[in-house]
PDB file of C-alpha atoms in Angstrom:
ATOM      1  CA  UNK A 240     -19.510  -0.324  30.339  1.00 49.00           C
ATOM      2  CA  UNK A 241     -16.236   1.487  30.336  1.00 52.00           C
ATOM      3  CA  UNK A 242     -14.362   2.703  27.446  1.00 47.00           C
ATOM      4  CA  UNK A 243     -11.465   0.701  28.014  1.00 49.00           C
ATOM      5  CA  UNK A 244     -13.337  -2.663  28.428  1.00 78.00           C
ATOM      6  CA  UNK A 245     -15.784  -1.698  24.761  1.00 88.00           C
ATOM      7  CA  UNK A 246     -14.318  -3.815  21.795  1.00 93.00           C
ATOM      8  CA  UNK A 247     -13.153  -1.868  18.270  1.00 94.00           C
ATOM      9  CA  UNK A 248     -16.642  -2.481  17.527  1.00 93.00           C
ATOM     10  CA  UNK A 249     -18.537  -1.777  20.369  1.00 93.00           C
ATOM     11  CA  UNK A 250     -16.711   1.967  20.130  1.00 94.00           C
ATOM     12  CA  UNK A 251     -17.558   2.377  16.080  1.00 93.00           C
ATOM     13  CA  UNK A 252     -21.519   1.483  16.855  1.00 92.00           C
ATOM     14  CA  UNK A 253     -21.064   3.883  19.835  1.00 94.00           C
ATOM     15  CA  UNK A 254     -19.752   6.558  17.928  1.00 94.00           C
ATOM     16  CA  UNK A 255     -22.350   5.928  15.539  1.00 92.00           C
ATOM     17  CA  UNK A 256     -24.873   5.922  17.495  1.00 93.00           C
ATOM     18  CA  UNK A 257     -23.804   9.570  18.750  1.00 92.00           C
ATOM     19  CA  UNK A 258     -21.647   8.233  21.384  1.00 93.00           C
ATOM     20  CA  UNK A 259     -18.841  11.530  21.747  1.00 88.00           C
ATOM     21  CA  UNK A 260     -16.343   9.858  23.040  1.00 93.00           C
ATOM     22  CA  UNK A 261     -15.929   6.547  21.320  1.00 94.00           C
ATOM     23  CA  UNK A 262     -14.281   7.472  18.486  1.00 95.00           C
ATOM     24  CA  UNK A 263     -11.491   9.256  20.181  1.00 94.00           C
ATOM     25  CA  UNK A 264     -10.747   6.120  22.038  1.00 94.00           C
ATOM     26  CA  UNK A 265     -11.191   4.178  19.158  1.00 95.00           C
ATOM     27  CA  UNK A 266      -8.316   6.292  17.758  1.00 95.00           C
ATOM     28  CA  UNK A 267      -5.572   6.375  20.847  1.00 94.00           C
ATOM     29  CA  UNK A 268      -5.570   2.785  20.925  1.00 94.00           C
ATOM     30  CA  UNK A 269      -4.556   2.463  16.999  1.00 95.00           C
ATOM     31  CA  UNK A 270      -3.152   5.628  15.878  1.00 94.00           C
ATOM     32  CA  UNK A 271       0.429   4.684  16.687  1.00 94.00           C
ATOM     33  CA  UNK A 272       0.344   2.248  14.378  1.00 93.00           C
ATOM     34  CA  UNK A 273      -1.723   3.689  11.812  1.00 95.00           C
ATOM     35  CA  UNK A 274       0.971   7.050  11.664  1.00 94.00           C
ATOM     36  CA  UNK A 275       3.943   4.125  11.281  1.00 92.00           C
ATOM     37  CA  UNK A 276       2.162   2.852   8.046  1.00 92.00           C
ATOM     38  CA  UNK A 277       1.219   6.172   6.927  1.00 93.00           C
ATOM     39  CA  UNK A 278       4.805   7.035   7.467  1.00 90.00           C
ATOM     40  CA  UNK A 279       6.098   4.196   5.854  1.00 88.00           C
ATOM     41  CA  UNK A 280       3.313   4.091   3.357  1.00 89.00           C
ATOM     42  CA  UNK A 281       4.186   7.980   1.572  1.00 88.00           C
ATOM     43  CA  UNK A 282       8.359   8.151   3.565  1.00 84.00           C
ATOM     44  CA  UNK A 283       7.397  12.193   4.202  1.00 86.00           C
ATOM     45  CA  UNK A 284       6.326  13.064   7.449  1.00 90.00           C
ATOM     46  CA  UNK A 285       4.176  15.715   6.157  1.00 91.00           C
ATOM     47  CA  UNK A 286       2.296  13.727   3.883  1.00 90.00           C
ATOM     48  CA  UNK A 287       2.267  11.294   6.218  1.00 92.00           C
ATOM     49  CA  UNK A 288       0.261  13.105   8.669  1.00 94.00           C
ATOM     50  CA  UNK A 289      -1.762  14.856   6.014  1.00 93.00           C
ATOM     51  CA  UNK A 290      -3.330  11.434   4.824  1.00 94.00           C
ATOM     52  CA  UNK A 291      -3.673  10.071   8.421  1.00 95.00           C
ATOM     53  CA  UNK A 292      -5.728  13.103   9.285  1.00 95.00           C
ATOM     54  CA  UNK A 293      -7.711  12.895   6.134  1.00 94.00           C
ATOM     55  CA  UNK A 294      -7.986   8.943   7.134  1.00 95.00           C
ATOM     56  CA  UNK A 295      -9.443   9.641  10.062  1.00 95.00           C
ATOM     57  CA  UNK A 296     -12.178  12.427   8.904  1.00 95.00           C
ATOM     58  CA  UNK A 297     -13.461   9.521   6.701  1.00 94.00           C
ATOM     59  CA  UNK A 298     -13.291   7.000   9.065  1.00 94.00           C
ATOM     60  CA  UNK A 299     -15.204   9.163  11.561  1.00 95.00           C
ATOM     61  CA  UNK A 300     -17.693   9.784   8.828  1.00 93.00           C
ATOM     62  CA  UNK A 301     -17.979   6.471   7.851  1.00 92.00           C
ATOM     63  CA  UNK A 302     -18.475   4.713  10.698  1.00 92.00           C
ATOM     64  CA  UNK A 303     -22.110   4.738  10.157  1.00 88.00           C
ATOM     65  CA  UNK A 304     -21.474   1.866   6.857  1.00 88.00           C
ATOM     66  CA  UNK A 305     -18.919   0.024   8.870  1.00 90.00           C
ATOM     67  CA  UNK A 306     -21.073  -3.698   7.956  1.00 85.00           C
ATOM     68  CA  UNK A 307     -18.689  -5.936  10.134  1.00 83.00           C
ATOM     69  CA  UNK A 308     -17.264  -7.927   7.340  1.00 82.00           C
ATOM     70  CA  UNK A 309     -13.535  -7.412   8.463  1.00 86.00           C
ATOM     71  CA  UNK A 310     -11.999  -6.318  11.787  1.00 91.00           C
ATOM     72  CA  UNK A 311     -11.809  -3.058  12.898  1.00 93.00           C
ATOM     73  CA  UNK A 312      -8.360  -2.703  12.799  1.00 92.00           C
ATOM     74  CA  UNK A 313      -8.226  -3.790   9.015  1.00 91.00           C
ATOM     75  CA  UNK A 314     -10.891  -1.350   7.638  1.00 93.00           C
ATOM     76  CA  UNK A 315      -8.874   1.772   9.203  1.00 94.00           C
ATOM     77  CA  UNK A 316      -5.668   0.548   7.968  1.00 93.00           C
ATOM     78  CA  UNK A 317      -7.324   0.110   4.479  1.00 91.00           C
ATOM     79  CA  UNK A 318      -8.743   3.874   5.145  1.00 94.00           C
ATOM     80  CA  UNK A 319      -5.632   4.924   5.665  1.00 94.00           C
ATOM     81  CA  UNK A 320      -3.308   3.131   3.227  1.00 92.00           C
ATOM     82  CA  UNK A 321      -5.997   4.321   0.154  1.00 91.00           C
ATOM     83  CA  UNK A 322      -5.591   8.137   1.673  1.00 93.00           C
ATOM     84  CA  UNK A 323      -1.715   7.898   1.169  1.00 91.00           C
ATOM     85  CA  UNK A 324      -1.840   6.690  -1.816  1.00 89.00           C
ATOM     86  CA  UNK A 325      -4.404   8.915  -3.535  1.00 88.00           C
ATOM     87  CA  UNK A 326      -2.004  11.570  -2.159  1.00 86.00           C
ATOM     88  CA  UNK A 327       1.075  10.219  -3.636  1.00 83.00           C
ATOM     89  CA  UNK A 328      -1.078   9.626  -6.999  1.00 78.00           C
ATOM     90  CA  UNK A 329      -1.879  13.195  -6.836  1.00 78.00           C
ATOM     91  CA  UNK A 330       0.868  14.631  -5.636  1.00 67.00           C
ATOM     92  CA  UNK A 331       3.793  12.199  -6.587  1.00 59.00           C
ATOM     93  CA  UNK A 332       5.421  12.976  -3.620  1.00 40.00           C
ATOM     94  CA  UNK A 333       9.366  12.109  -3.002  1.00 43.00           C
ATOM     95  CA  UNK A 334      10.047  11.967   0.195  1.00 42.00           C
ATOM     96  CA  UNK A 335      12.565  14.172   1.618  1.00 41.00           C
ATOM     97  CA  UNK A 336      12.851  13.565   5.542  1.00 41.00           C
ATOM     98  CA  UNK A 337      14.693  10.761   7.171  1.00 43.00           C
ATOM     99  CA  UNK A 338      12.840   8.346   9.646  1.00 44.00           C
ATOM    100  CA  UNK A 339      14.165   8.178  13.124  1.00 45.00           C
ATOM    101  CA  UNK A 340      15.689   5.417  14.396  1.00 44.00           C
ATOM    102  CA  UNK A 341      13.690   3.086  16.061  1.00 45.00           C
ATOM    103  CA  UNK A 342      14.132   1.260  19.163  1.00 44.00           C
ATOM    104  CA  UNK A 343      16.036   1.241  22.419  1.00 42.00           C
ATOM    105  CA  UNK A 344      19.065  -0.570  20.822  1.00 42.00           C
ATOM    106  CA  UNK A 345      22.541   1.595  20.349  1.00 42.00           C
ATOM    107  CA  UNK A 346      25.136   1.108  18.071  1.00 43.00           C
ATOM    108  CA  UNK A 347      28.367  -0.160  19.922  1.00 43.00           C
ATOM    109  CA  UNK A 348      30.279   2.609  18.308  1.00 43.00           C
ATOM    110  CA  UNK A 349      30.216   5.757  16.083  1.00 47.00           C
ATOM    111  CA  UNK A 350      31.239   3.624  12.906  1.00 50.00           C
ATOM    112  CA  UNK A 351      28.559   1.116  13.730  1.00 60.00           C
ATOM    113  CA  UNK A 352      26.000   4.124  13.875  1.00 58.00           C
ATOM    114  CA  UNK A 353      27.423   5.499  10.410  1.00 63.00           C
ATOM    115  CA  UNK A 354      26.999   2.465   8.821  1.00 63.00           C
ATOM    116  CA  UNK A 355      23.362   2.112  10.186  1.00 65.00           C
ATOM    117  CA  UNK A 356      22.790   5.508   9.210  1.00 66.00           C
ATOM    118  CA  UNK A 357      23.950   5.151   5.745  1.00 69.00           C
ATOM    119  CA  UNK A 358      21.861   1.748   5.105  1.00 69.00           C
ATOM    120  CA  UNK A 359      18.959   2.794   6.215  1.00 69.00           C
ATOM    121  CA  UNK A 360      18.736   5.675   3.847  1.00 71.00           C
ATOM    122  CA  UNK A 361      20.056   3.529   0.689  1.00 72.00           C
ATOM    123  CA  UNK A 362      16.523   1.118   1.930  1.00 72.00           C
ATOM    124  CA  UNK A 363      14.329   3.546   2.303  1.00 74.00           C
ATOM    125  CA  UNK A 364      15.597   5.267  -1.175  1.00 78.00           C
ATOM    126  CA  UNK A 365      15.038   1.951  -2.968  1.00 78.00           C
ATOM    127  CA  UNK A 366      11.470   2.156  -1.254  1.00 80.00           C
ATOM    128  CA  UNK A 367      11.010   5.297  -2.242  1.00 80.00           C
ATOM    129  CA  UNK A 368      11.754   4.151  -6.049  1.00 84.00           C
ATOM    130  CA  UNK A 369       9.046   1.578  -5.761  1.00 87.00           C
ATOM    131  CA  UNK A 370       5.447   2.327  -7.544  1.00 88.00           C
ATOM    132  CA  UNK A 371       3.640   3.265  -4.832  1.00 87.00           C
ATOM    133  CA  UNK A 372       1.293   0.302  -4.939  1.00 89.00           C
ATOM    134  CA  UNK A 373       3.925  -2.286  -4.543  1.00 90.00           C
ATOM    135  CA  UNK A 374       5.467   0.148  -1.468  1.00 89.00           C
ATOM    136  CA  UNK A 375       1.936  -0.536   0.284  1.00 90.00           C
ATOM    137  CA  UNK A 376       1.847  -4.236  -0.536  1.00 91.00           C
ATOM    138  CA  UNK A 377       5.276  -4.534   0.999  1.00 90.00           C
ATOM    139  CA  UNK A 378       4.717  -2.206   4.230  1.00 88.00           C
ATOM    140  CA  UNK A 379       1.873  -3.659   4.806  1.00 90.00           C
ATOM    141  CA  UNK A 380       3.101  -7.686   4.500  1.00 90.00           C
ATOM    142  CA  UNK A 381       6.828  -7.320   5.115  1.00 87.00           C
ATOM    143  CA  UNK A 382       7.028  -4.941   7.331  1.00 83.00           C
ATOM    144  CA  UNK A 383       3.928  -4.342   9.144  1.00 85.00           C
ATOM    145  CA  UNK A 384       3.508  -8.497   9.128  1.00 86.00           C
ATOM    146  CA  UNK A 385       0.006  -8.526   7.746  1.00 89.00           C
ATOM    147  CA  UNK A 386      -1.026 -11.658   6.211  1.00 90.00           C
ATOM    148  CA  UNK A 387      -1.849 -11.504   2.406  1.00 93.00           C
ATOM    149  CA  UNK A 388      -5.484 -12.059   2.721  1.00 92.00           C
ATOM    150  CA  UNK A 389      -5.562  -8.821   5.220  1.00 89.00           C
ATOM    151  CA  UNK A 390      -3.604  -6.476   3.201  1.00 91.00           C
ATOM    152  CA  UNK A 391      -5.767  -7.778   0.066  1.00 91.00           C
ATOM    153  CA  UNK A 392      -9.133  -6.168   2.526  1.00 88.00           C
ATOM    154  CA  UNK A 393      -7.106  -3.008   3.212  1.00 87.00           C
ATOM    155  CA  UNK A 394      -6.085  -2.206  -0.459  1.00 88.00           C
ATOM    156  CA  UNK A 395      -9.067  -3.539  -1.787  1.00 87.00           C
ATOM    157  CA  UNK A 396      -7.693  -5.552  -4.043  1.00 90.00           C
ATOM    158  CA  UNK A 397      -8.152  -9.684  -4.985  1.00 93.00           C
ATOM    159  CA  UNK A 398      -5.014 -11.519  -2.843  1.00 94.00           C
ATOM    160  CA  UNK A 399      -3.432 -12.448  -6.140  1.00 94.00           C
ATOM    161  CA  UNK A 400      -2.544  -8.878  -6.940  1.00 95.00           C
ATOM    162  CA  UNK A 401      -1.184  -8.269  -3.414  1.00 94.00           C
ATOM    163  CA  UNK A 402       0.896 -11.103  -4.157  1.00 94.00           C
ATOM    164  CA  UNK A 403       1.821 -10.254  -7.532  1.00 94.00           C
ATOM    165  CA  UNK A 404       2.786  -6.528  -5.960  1.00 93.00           C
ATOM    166  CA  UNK A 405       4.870  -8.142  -3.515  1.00 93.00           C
ATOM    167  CA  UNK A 406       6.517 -10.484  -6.028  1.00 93.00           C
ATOM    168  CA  UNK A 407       7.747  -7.829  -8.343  1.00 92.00           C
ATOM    169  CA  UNK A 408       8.732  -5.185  -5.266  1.00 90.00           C
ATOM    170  CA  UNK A 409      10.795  -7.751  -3.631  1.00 90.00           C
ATOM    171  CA  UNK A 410      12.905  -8.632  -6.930  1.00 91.00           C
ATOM    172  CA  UNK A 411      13.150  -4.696  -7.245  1.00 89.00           C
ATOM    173  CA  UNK A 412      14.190  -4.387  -3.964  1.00 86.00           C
ATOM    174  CA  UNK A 413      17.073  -6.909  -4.622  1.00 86.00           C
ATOM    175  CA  UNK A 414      18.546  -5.429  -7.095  1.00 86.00           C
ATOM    176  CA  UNK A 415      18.403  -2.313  -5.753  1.00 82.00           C
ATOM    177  CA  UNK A 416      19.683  -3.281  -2.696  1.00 80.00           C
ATOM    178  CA  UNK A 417      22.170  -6.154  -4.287  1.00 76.00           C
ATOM    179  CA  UNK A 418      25.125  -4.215  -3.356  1.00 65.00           C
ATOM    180  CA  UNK A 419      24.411  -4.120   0.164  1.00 66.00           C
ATOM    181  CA  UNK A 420      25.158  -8.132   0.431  1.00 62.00           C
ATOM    182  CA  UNK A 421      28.471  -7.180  -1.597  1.00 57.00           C
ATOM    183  CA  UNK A 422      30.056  -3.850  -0.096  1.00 54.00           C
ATOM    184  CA  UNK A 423      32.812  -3.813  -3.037  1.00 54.00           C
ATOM    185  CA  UNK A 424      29.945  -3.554  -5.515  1.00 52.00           C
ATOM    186  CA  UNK A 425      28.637  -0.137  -6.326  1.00 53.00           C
ATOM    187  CA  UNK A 426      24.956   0.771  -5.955  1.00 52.00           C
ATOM    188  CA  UNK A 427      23.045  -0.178  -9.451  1.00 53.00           C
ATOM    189  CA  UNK A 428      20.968   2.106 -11.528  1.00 54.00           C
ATOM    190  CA  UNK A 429      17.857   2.366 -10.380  1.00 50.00           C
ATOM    191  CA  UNK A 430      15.532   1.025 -13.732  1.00 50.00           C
ATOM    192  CA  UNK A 431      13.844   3.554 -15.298  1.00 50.00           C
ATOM    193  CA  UNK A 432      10.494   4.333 -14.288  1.00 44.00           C
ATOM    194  CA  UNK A 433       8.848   3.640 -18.053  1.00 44.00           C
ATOM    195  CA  UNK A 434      10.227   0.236 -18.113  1.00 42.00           C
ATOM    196  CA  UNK A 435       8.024  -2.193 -19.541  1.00 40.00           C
ATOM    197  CA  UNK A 436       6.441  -3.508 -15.697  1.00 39.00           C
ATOM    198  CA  UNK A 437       6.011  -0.183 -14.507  1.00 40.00           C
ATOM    199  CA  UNK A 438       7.736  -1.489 -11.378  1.00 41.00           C
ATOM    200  CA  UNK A 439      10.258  -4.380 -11.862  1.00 41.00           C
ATOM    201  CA  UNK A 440       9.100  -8.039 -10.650  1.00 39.00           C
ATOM    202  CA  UNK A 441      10.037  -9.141  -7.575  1.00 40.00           C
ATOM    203  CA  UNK A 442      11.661 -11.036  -4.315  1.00 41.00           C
ATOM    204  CA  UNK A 443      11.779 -10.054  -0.802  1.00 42.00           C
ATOM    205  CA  UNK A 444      13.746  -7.350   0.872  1.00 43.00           C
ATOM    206  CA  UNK A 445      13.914  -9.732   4.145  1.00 43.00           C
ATOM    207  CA  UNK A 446      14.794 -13.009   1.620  1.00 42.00           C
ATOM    208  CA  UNK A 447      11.092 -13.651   1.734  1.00 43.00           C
ATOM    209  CA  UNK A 448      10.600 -15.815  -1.953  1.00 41.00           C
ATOM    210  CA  UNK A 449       7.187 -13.960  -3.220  1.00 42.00           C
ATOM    211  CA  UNK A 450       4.239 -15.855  -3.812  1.00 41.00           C
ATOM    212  CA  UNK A 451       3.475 -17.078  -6.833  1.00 40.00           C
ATOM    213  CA  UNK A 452       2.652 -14.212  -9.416  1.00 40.00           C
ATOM    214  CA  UNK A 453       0.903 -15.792 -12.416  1.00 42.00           C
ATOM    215  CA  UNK A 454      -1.556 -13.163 -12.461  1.00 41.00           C
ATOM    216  CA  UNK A 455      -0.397 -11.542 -15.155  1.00 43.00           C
ATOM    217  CA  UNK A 456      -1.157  -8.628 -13.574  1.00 45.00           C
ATOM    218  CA  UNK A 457       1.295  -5.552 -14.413  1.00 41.00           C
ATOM    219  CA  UNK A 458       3.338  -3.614 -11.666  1.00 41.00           C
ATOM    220  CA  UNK A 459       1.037  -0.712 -10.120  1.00 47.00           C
TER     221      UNK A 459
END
């Protein structure tokens, strides 16, 4: 059977099973979007590719434990996602490099492109003031469109904390980004980072109402 016609699974047994090729095919068809939440994950390139590689070394060594419970897909997201943020644990890394803009889509003008420019990198500063657990919960629901239950698999954590993590980064993320729906209004302080939450409850940064959070867990 051809590479290209193997399921996710069918390549991890291969590659377990000593097959050389597998797992490099395995990795072309997801690393795109395993580098965008990496990148979105840690907002630092470097990083960024630092904790996909070390992702991947696991994954590749792991394969051999891979027991089926979840899709393919979701345990290498979950590989990766834990390897950014036991670098940004250890590391507690701000990140410092712009993302590219995305998509085919132009600006009509200059002005249009300065604004876009601009509000972009007042977003992805709020994200970057986000404890970095709530970041992943929101990459991986809001913007990478993973249901809760998923993300929950990935991060390893029960679905009431992913909700929880969303709750409280989504009401950050408004205020942060309150000004944004008021242009007269100047940007608020950011809360401190020893505030009582840890991380500031929450409500979504695309108007998404967070799930319900009574799970008394803390902000992470």
């Amino acid at each position: 059977m051809a590479a290209a016609e193997r399921s996710d699974a069918d390549l991890l047994r291969a590659h377990a099973a000593g097959d050389a090729s597998a797992f490099e095919e395995l990795v072309r068809r997801h690393r795109d979007r395993l580098w965008a939440v990496a990148l979105r994950t840690t907002r630092d390139r470097e990083e960024a590719a630092d904790a996909l590689q070390d992702a991947l070394i696991s994954a590749y060594k792991a394969a051999g434990s891979f027991r089926g419970d979840s899709a393919v897909t979701t345990w290498l997201h979950r590989i990766v996602v834990n390897a950014c943020l036991d670098r940004m644990r250890r590391r507690q890394t701000r990140a410092t490099v712009q993302l590219p803009e995305e998509g085919p889509h132009e600006p009509a003008d200059s002005r249009d492109r300065v604004a876009e420019r601009e509000t972009r990198m007042v977003v992805e500063e709020a994200l970057r003031q986000l404890p970095a657990e709530q970041r992943a919960a929101i990459v991986l629901v809001d913007v990478e469109g993973w249901s809760v239950a998923e993300t929950a698999t990935m991060l390893g954590v029960p679905e009431g904390t992913v909700k929880s993590r969303c709750a409280r980064g989504r009401a950050r993320l408004a205020v942060l980004l309150g000004h944004l729906r008021n242009p007269d209004a100047p940007p608020p302080v950011a809360p401190r980072s020893g505030s009582a939450s840890g991380g500031g409850p929450a409500s979504g940064p695309g108007g998404r109402s967070g799930s319900r959070s009574g799970t008394g867990e803390e902000a992470r």
